[in-house]
Coordinates of C-alpha atoms in Angstrom, one line a residue:
Chain A
M1 CA 0.0 0.0 0.0
R2 CA 2.9 2.4 0.9
R3 CA 4.6 1.7 -2.3
F4 CA 1.4 2.3 -4.2
L5 CA 1.0 5.6 -2.5
C6 CA 4.7 6.5 -3.2
C7 CA 4.1 5.7 -7.0
L8 CA 1.0 7.8 -7.0
T9 CA 2.8 10.8 -5.3
A10 CA 5.7 10.6 -7.7
L11 CA 3.3 10.5 -10.7
L12 CA 1.4 13.5 -9.4
M13 CA 4.4 15.7 -9.0
I14 CA 4.5 18.6 -11.4
P15 CA 7.6 20.2 -12.7
S16 CA 7.4 23.9 -11.8
A17 CA 7.8 26.6 -14.4
P18 CA 10.8 29.0 -14.6
A19 CA 10.2 32.4 -13.2
D20 CA 10.4 34.6 -16.4
D21 CA 7.8 32.7 -18.3
V22 CA 4.5 34.3 -19.2
L23 CA 1.4 32.2 -19.6
V24 CA -0.7 33.7 -22.5
A25 CA -4.3 32.6 -23.3
V26 CA -4.6 32.9 -27.0
A27 CA -7.8 33.0 -29.1
A28 CA -7.5 30.0 -31.4
N29 CA -7.8 32.0 -34.6
F30 CA -4.6 33.9 -33.7
T31 CA -2.5 30.7 -33.0
A32 CA -0.2 30.9 -36.1
P33 CA 0.9 34.5 -35.9
M34 CA 1.2 34.3 -32.1
K35 CA 3.7 31.3 -32.4
E36 CA 5.8 33.5 -34.7
I37 CA 5.6 36.5 -32.4
A38 CA 6.5 34.3 -29.4
V39 CA 9.8 33.4 -31.0
S40 CA 10.8 37.0 -31.7
F41 CA 9.6 38.0 -28.2
E42 CA 12.0 35.4 -26.7
R43 CA 14.7 36.6 -28.8
A44 CA 14.1 40.3 -28.1
T45 CA 13.4 40.1 -24.3
G46 CA 14.8 36.8 -23.1
H47 CA 11.3 36.0 -21.6
R48 CA 9.5 32.9 -22.8
A49 CA 5.8 33.1 -23.8
R50 CA 3.9 29.8 -23.2
L51 CA 0.7 29.7 -25.3
A52 CA -2.6 28.2 -24.1
L53 CA -5.1 28.1 -26.9
G54 CA -8.9 28.0 -26.9
S55 CA -11.9 29.7 -28.2
T56 CA -12.4 33.1 -26.5
G57 CA -15.6 31.9 -24.9
K58 CA -13.9 28.9 -23.3
L59 CA -10.9 31.0 -22.1
Y60 CA -13.3 33.5 -20.6
A61 CA -15.0 30.6 -18.6
Q62 CA -11.6 29.4 -17.5
I63 CA -10.5 32.8 -16.4
R64 CA -13.7 33.3 -14.3
N65 CA -12.9 30.0 -12.6
G66 CA -9.3 30.8 -11.6
A67 CA -7.2 30.0 -14.7
P68 CA -3.5 31.1 -14.1
F69 CA -3.3 32.9 -17.4
E70 CA -1.4 36.2 -17.2
V71 CA -2.4 37.8 -20.5
L72 CA -5.4 37.2 -22.7
L73 CA -5.4 37.8 -26.5
A74 CA -9.0 37.7 -27.2
A75 CA -10.8 37.4 -30.6
D76 CA -13.2 40.3 -29.7
A77 CA -13.3 43.6 -27.7
D78 CA -16.1 42.5 -25.4
T79 CA -14.5 39.7 -23.4
P80 CA -11.4 41.7 -22.2
E81 CA -13.9 44.5 -21.3
M82 CA -16.1 42.2 -19.3
L83 CA -13.1 40.7 -17.4
E84 CA -12.0 44.2 -16.5
R85 CA -15.4 44.9 -15.2
L86 CA -15.3 41.8 -13.1
G87 CA -12.1 42.7 -11.6
L88 CA -10.3 39.8 -13.2
A89 CA -8.1 42.0 -15.5
V90 CA -5.7 44.9 -14.6
P91 CA -7.5 48.1 -15.3
N92 CA -6.3 50.3 -18.3
T93 CA -4.3 47.6 -19.9
R94 CA -6.7 46.7 -22.8
R95 CA -5.5 47.5 -26.2
T96 CA -6.3 46.5 -29.7
Y97 CA -3.6 44.3 -31.1
A98 CA -5.2 43.2 -34.5
I99 CA -8.3 43.8 -36.6
G100 CA -9.8 40.9 -38.4
R101 CA -10.5 41.1 -42.1
L102 CA -13.4 39.2 -43.8
A103 CA -12.9 37.5 -47.2
L104 CA -15.1 35.8 -49.6
W105 CA -13.0 32.8 -50.7
S106 CA -13.0 29.8 -52.9
P107 CA -10.2 27.2 -53.4
D108 CA -10.9 27.6 -57.1
P109 CA -8.6 30.3 -58.6
E110 CA -11.2 31.4 -61.2
R111 CA -14.3 31.5 -59.0
V112 CA -14.1 34.7 -56.9
D113 CA -13.5 38.0 -58.7
P114 CA -11.6 40.8 -56.8
S115 CA -14.7 42.9 -56.3
G116 CA -17.1 40.2 -55.2
R117 CA -19.5 40.2 -58.1
V118 CA -19.8 36.5 -57.7
L119 CA -22.3 37.1 -55.0
V120 CA -24.9 38.2 -57.6
A121 CA -24.0 35.5 -60.1
P122 CA -27.0 33.3 -60.9
D123 CA -24.9 30.1 -60.5
L124 CA -24.0 30.8 -56.9
E125 CA -25.7 27.8 -55.5
R126 CA -24.6 27.8 -51.9
L127 CA -22.6 30.1 -49.8
A128 CA -21.0 29.3 -46.5
L129 CA -20.6 31.6 -43.4
A130 CA -20.2 31.2 -39.6
N131 CA -23.3 31.6 -37.5
P132 CA -23.9 35.2 -37.1
K133 CA -25.2 34.6 -33.5
L134 CA -22.1 32.8 -32.4
A135 CA -19.1 34.1 -34.3
P136 CA -18.0 37.7 -34.9
Y137 CA -17.0 36.8 -38.5
G138 CA -20.4 35.4 -39.1
R139 CA -22.0 38.7 -37.8
A140 CA -19.6 40.6 -40.2
A141 CA -20.7 38.4 -43.1
E142 CA -24.3 39.0 -42.3
Q143 CA -23.7 42.8 -42.1
T144 CA -21.9 42.7 -45.3
L145 CA -24.7 40.9 -47.2
K146 CA -27.3 43.3 -45.7
A147 CA -25.2 46.4 -46.6
L148 CA -25.1 45.0 -50.2
G149 CA -28.9 44.3 -50.1
L150 CA -28.3 40.6 -50.8
W151 CA -29.2 39.1 -47.5
E152 CA -32.9 38.3 -48.4
T153 CA -32.1 36.9 -51.8
L154 CA -29.2 34.8 -50.7
K155 CA -30.7 33.5 -47.4
P156 CA -32.1 30.3 -48.8
R157 CA -28.7 29.4 -50.2
L158 CA -26.6 30.0 -47.0
V159 CA -24.8 27.2 -45.3
I160 CA -24.4 28.1 -41.7
A161 CA -21.2 26.9 -40.0
E162 CA -20.8 26.6 -36.3
S163 CA -17.6 28.8 -36.3
I164 CA -15.3 30.5 -38.8
A165 CA -13.0 27.5 -38.6
Q166 CA -15.9 25.2 -39.8
S167 CA -16.9 27.7 -42.5
Y168 CA -13.3 27.6 -43.8
Q169 CA -13.5 23.7 -43.6
F170 CA -16.7 23.6 -45.6
V171 CA -15.2 25.6 -48.4
A172 CA -11.6 24.2 -48.3
S173 CA -13.0 20.7 -48.5
G174 CA -15.0 21.6 -51.6
N175 CA -18.3 20.9 -49.9
V176 CA -19.5 24.4 -50.4
P177 CA -17.9 26.2 -53.5
T178 CA -17.7 29.7 -51.9
G179 CA -17.8 31.1 -48.5
F180 CA -17.0 33.9 -46.1
V181 CA -13.7 33.2 -44.1
A182 CA -11.3 35.1 -42.1
L183 CA -8.6 36.5 -44.4
S184 CA -6.0 35.2 -41.8
Q185 CA -7.2 31.7 -42.7
V186 CA -6.2 32.0 -46.3
M187 CA -3.3 34.5 -46.4
R188 CA 0.2 34.2 -45.5
G189 CA 3.2 36.7 -46.0
G190 CA 0.8 39.2 -47.5
R191 CA -0.3 36.7 -50.3
L192 CA -3.2 34.4 -50.8
L193 CA -2.3 30.7 -50.1
S194 CA -4.6 29.3 -52.7
G195 CA -7.8 29.9 -54.7
S196 CA -9.3 33.3 -55.2
A197 CA -10.7 35.9 -52.8
W198 CA -12.6 39.1 -52.5
H199 CA -11.2 41.3 -49.6
V200 CA -14.4 42.5 -48.2
P201 CA -14.0 46.3 -47.6
A202 CA -14.0 47.3 -44.0
Y203 CA -16.8 49.8 -44.4
L204 CA -19.3 47.0 -45.1
H205 CA -19.3 45.7 -41.6
A206 CA -18.6 46.6 -37.9
P207 CA -14.8 46.3 -37.1
L208 CA -13.6 42.9 -36.0
T209 CA -11.5 44.2 -33.2
Q210 CA -9.3 41.9 -31.3
D211 CA -8.2 43.2 -27.9
L212 CA -5.6 42.0 -25.4
V213 CA -5.6 42.6 -21.6
L214 CA -3.3 42.0 -18.7
L215 CA -4.9 39.6 -16.3
R216 CA -4.7 39.5 -12.5
P217 CA -2.2 36.7 -12.2
G218 CA 0.3 38.7 -14.5
A219 CA -0.2 42.0 -12.6
D220 CA 3.3 42.0 -11.1
S221 CA 5.0 40.0 -13.7
A222 CA 7.8 41.7 -15.7
A223 CA 7.5 39.1 -18.5
A224 CA 3.7 39.7 -18.7
A225 CA 4.2 43.5 -19.0
A226 CA 6.9 43.0 -21.6
L227 CA 4.7 40.8 -23.7
V228 CA 1.8 43.4 -23.7
K229 CA 4.3 46.0 -24.9
F230 CA 5.8 43.7 -27.5
M231 CA 2.4 43.0 -29.1
V232 CA 2.3 46.5 -30.4
S233 CA 6.0 46.7 -31.5
P234 CA 6.8 47.1 -35.1
E235 CA 8.1 43.5 -35.1
A236 CA 4.8 42.0 -33.9
R237 CA 2.8 44.3 -36.2
R238 CA 4.6 43.1 -39.2
V239 CA 3.8 39.4 -38.4
I240 CA 0.1 40.4 -37.7
D241 CA -0.1 42.2 -41.0
D242 CA 1.5 39.2 -42.8
Y243 CA -1.3 37.0 -41.5
G244 CA -4.1 39.0 -43.0
Y245 CA -5.0 41.2 -40.1
R246 CA -5.2 44.9 -40.2
V247 CA -3.0 46.5 -37.4
P248 CA -4.4 49.2 -35.2
P249 CA -3.2 52.8 -36.0
Chain B
M1 CA 9.7 23.4 -44.6
P2 CA 7.9 21.8 -41.7
D3 CA 10.2 20.3 -39.2
L4 CA 9.3 16.6 -38.9
F5 CA 10.9 15.8 -35.5
L6 CA 9.0 16.0 -32.3
A7 CA 9.6 19.2 -30.3
T8 CA 10.1 19.3 -26.5
E9 CA 6.5 20.4 -26.2
D10 CA 5.4 17.3 -28.0
W11 CA 7.4 14.9 -25.8
Q12 CA 6.1 16.7 -22.8
A13 CA 2.5 16.1 -24.1
I14 CA 3.2 12.4 -24.8
A15 CA 4.8 11.9 -21.3
L16 CA 1.9 13.7 -19.7
T17 CA -0.7 11.8 -21.6
A18 CA 0.9 8.4 -20.6
R19 CA 1.2 9.5 -17.0
L20 CA -2.4 10.7 -17.0
A21 CA -3.8 7.5 -18.5
A22 CA -1.7 5.3 -16.1
V23 CA -2.7 7.3 -12.9
T24 CA -6.3 7.5 -14.0
L25 CA -6.6 3.8 -14.7
L26 CA -5.1 3.0 -11.2
I27 CA -7.6 5.2 -9.5
L28 CA -10.4 3.9 -11.7
F29 CA -9.8 0.3 -10.5
V30 CA -9.4 1.3 -6.9
I31 CA -12.7 3.0 -7.0
G32 CA -14.4 0.9 -9.8
V33 CA -13.9 -2.6 -8.6
P34 CA -15.6 -2.2 -5.2
L35 CA -18.3 0.1 -6.7
A36 CA -19.1 -2.4 -9.6
W37 CA -19.2 -5.3 -7.1
W38 CA -21.7 -3.5 -4.9
L39 CA -23.8 -2.4 -8.0
A40 CA -23.8 -6.0 -9.3
R41 CA -25.0 -7.4 -5.9
T42 CA -27.3 -4.7 -4.4
H43 CA -31.1 -4.7 -4.7
S44 CA -31.5 -1.4 -3.2
R45 CA -33.0 1.6 -4.9
L46 CA -29.8 3.5 -4.1
G47 CA -28.2 1.1 -6.6
S48 CA -30.1 2.3 -9.4
L49 CA -29.5 5.9 -8.4
V50 CA -25.7 5.3 -8.3
S51 CA -25.9 3.4 -11.6
A52 CA -27.5 6.3 -13.3
L53 CA -25.1 8.8 -11.9
V54 CA -22.1 6.7 -13.0
A55 CA -23.5 6.7 -16.6
V56 CA -24.1 10.5 -16.8
P57 CA -20.7 11.1 -18.5
L58 CA -21.9 8.9 -21.4
V59 CA -24.7 11.3 -22.1
L60 CA -23.2 14.7 -21.5
P61 CA -21.2 16.4 -24.2
P62 CA -17.5 16.5 -22.9
T63 CA -17.3 20.3 -23.0
V64 CA -20.5 20.5 -20.9
L65 CA -19.1 18.0 -18.4
G66 CA -15.8 19.9 -18.4
F67 CA -17.7 23.2 -17.8
Y68 CA -19.6 21.9 -14.8
L69 CA -16.4 20.5 -13.3
L70 CA -14.7 23.8 -14.0
V71 CA -17.5 25.7 -12.0
L72 CA -17.7 23.0 -9.3
L73 CA -13.9 22.8 -8.7
G74 CA -13.3 26.5 -9.3
P75 CA -12.8 29.2 -6.5
Q76 CA -16.5 29.8 -6.4
G77 CA -17.6 26.3 -6.5
P78 CA -18.5 24.2 -3.5
V79 CA -15.8 21.6 -4.1
G80 CA -13.2 24.3 -4.9
R81 CA -14.0 26.0 -1.6
L82 CA -13.6 22.6 0.2
T83 CA -10.2 21.8 -1.5
E84 CA -9.0 25.3 -0.7
S85 CA -9.9 25.1 3.0
L86 CA -8.3 21.7 3.2
G87 CA -5.0 23.3 1.9
I88 CA -5.0 21.3 -1.3
G89 CA -5.6 24.3 -3.4
L90 CA -7.6 24.6 -6.5
L91 CA -7.8 21.6 -8.9
P92 CA -8.5 23.2 -12.4
F93 CA -5.5 23.8 -14.6
T94 CA -3.4 21.3 -12.6
F95 CA -2.4 17.7 -13.3
P96 CA -4.4 16.3 -10.2
G97 CA -7.3 18.3 -11.7
L98 CA -7.0 16.4 -14.9
V99 CA -6.8 13.2 -13.0
V100 CA -10.1 14.0 -11.1
A101 CA -11.9 14.8 -14.4
S102 CA -10.5 11.9 -16.3
T103 CA -11.6 9.5 -13.5
L104 CA -15.1 10.9 -13.5
F105 CA -15.6 10.8 -17.3
S106 CA -14.0 7.3 -17.7
L107 CA -15.8 5.8 -14.7
P108 CA -18.8 4.4 -16.7
F109 CA -16.3 2.8 -19.1
V110 CA -14.7 0.9 -16.3
V111 CA -17.7 0.2 -14.0
Q112 CA -20.1 -1.1 -16.6
P113 CA -18.0 -4.0 -18.0
L114 CA -17.0 -4.9 -14.4
Q115 CA -20.5 -4.7 -13.2
A116 CA -21.6 -7.0 -16.1
S117 CA -19.1 -9.6 -15.5
F118 CA -19.5 -9.5 -11.7
A119 CA -23.2 -10.0 -12.1
A120 CA -22.5 -13.1 -14.2
V121 CA -20.8 -14.9 -11.4
S122 CA -23.4 -17.2 -10.0
E123 CA -24.5 -17.1 -6.4
R124 CA -24.0 -20.8 -6.4
M125 CA -20.2 -20.3 -7.0
L126 CA -20.2 -17.9 -4.0
E127 CA -22.0 -20.4 -1.8
V128 CA -19.7 -23.2 -2.6
A129 CA -16.8 -21.0 -1.7
A130 CA -18.5 -20.0 1.6
T131 CA -19.1 -23.7 2.5
L132 CA -15.3 -24.3 2.0
R133 CA -14.8 -21.6 4.6
A134 CA -13.6 -18.9 2.3
G135 CA -14.2 -15.4 3.8
P136 CA -15.9 -12.8 1.6
F137 CA -12.7 -11.1 0.7
D138 CA -11.0 -14.4 0.0
T139 CA -14.0 -15.4 -2.2
F140 CA -13.8 -12.2 -4.0
W141 CA -10.1 -12.3 -4.6
H142 CA -9.8 -16.0 -5.5
V143 CA -13.2 -16.8 -7.1
V144 CA -14.9 -13.7 -8.4
L145 CA -11.9 -11.8 -9.8
P146 CA -10.4 -14.7 -11.8
L147 CA -13.9 -15.5 -13.2
S148 CA -14.4 -11.9 -14.2
R149 CA -11.0 -11.6 -16.1
P150 CA -12.6 -10.8 -19.5
G151 CA -14.6 -8.0 -17.8
L152 CA -11.5 -6.7 -16.0
L153 CA -9.6 -6.6 -19.3
S154 CA -12.2 -4.7 -21.2
A155 CA -12.6 -2.3 -18.3
A156 CA -8.8 -1.7 -18.4
V157 CA -8.8 -1.2 -22.2
L158 CA -11.8 1.1 -22.3
G159 CA -10.7 3.1 -19.3
F160 CA -7.2 3.6 -20.6
A161 CA -8.2 4.3 -24.2
H162 CA -10.9 6.7 -23.2
T163 CA -8.6 8.8 -21.1
L164 CA -5.9 8.7 -23.8
G165 CA -8.2 10.1 -26.5
E166 CA -10.4 12.5 -24.5
F167 CA -10.4 16.1 -25.6
G168 CA -13.3 18.3 -24.5
V169 CA -13.1 17.7 -20.8
V170 CA -9.3 18.1 -20.5
L171 CA -9.3 21.2 -22.7
M172 CA -11.9 22.8 -20.4
I173 CA -10.6 21.7 -17.0
G174 CA -6.9 21.7 -17.9
G175 CA -6.6 25.0 -19.9
N176 CA -4.2 23.7 -22.5
I177 CA -1.1 24.7 -20.6
P178 CA 2.2 23.4 -22.1
G179 CA 4.0 20.9 -19.9
R180 CA 1.3 21.0 -17.3
T181 CA -2.1 20.1 -18.8
Q182 CA -1.4 19.9 -22.5
V183 CA -2.1 16.3 -23.3
L184 CA -1.6 14.7 -26.8
S185 CA -5.1 15.2 -28.1
I186 CA -4.8 18.9 -27.2
A187 CA -1.3 19.1 -28.8
I188 CA -2.8 17.8 -32.0
Y189 CA -5.5 20.5 -31.9
N190 CA -2.9 23.3 -31.3
R191 CA -0.9 22.1 -34.3
V192 CA -4.0 22.2 -36.5
E193 CA -4.9 25.7 -35.3
A194 CA -1.4 26.8 -36.1
F195 CA -1.8 25.3 -39.7
E196 CA 1.1 22.9 -38.9
Y197 CA -0.8 20.0 -40.6
A198 CA 2.3 17.7 -41.1
H199 CA 3.1 18.0 -37.5
A200 CA -0.5 17.3 -36.6
H201 CA -0.5 14.1 -38.6
L202 CA 2.8 13.1 -36.9
L203 CA 1.3 13.5 -33.5
A204 CA -2.0 11.9 -34.4
G205 CA 0.1 9.0 -35.8
S206 CA 2.0 8.8 -32.5
L207 CA -1.2 8.6 -30.6
L208 CA -2.5 5.9 -32.8
V209 CA 0.6 3.8 -32.5
F210 CA 0.9 4.4 -28.8
S211 CA -2.7 3.4 -28.2
F212 CA -2.4 0.4 -30.4
I213 CA 0.8 -0.9 -28.7
A214 CA -0.9 -0.3 -25.2
L215 CA -4.0 -2.2 -26.3
L216 CA -1.9 -5.0 -27.9
A217 CA 0.1 -5.3 -24.7
L218 CA -3.1 -5.8 -22.7
Q219 CA -4.2 -8.5 -25.2
F220 CA -0.9 -10.3 -24.7
I221 CA -1.1 -10.0 -20.9
N222 CA -4.6 -11.5 -21.0
R223 CA -3.4 -14.3 -23.2
A224 CA -0.5 -15.1 -20.9
V225 CA -2.6 -15.1 -17.8
S226 CA -5.5 -17.1 -19.3
T227 CA -3.1 -20.1 -20.0
T228 CA -3.4 -20.7 -16.3
P229 CA -7.0 -22.1 -15.7
A230 CA -8.7 -19.6 -13.4
M231 CA -10.2 -22.2 -11.0
L232 CA -6.9 -23.9 -10.3
R233 CA -5.3 -20.7 -9.1
G234 CA -8.0 -20.2 -6.5
G235 CA -6.5 -20.8 -3.0
A236 CA -9.8 -21.4 -1.2

């Protein structure tokens, strides 16, 4: 019995983290650019950013229930604001680090024209978008179609995905020929990875602002403060721009 | 050019997953064997109630179960307050927290096959053992357990495999923290979110090979043990 308990204790032991690490909760859609930024962050400051990914809603639930995250990079502006109101974030540390861009995309290089006229083409059978009630990019797609006066006409042909990731999967897998996706899903290094796309002009929908905030557990951490600062550095902004986001002025 | 070697983070995830599955399985058996035995033999209404409770994780979506656990074990939850006042601290986002969550959601996968095979042991067999002056514990150890070996094996396989592959609950309760709560299934999700598909395939392949070897080993152990006739090993 004692040996069993010893084994159990040994198995439960957790290696502790070095002092100058910062634990960052990252909205899943920002994973790829953040991995790149984390590398330059370590090179520039010596601090290491450890990334914990999840959807913004899930991260919010975890932070409310005592998660040890020090910085949150949310996919919206509301969540950081709510956390500040609840006293779970350090006041006056919220700032916009990226602005999402909506794209109408198809893996077929011929399908989508640069001004989005494909939306009024009679052969547009189905059109994918994320659920406007659940996903900010879905809401932006709905606003765009409404602004263009096409919402009612296209409504019967819409395929509603649960998230923007699923909308992308519907289109990328060829199940739906065209769909609204996040530009960051199809763009790398300032260029389209494949297919054809219409970059939806920003004035057609409310801005897809992504805010960050310093959380309570990171209040006194030098590494956390350094990361918040680094996110708006020219180096980070270049990466964010490369991945198809607009950077805040 | 994707780098096709496993990074430190991946090895950490693999080690963590193996550790989690092993510890969870150990605890599942410590709890599950007596519980299943009681459920298989009891006629009380309480038995049905407990049976239903044990089966709840089969019905609830993993993220929902994870969310309830998060709230329950968190600083505002009743269990969280209890663990804090006991000096254990809070369980979410720690390895022990993962163990608690995995134990709960894998419990039906262990209890149900055990219960079925315990129920199949005839009363007559137990009576015979008793007339040969075997005590209840002696009977259980030397008669019931050897007779229930197929049930024990499937319980072990299901409990282990289910813990290995679980995603929703561990993502919710663990928080995807590298080296601490980031298990293999979550590491795969991270690679996919980062568009590192080659790496994701590699990890998914490792998970597949790892599970397959573990399951195969269990089969071999079973084969080796079953060459000794169960009844002859009984010491009653």
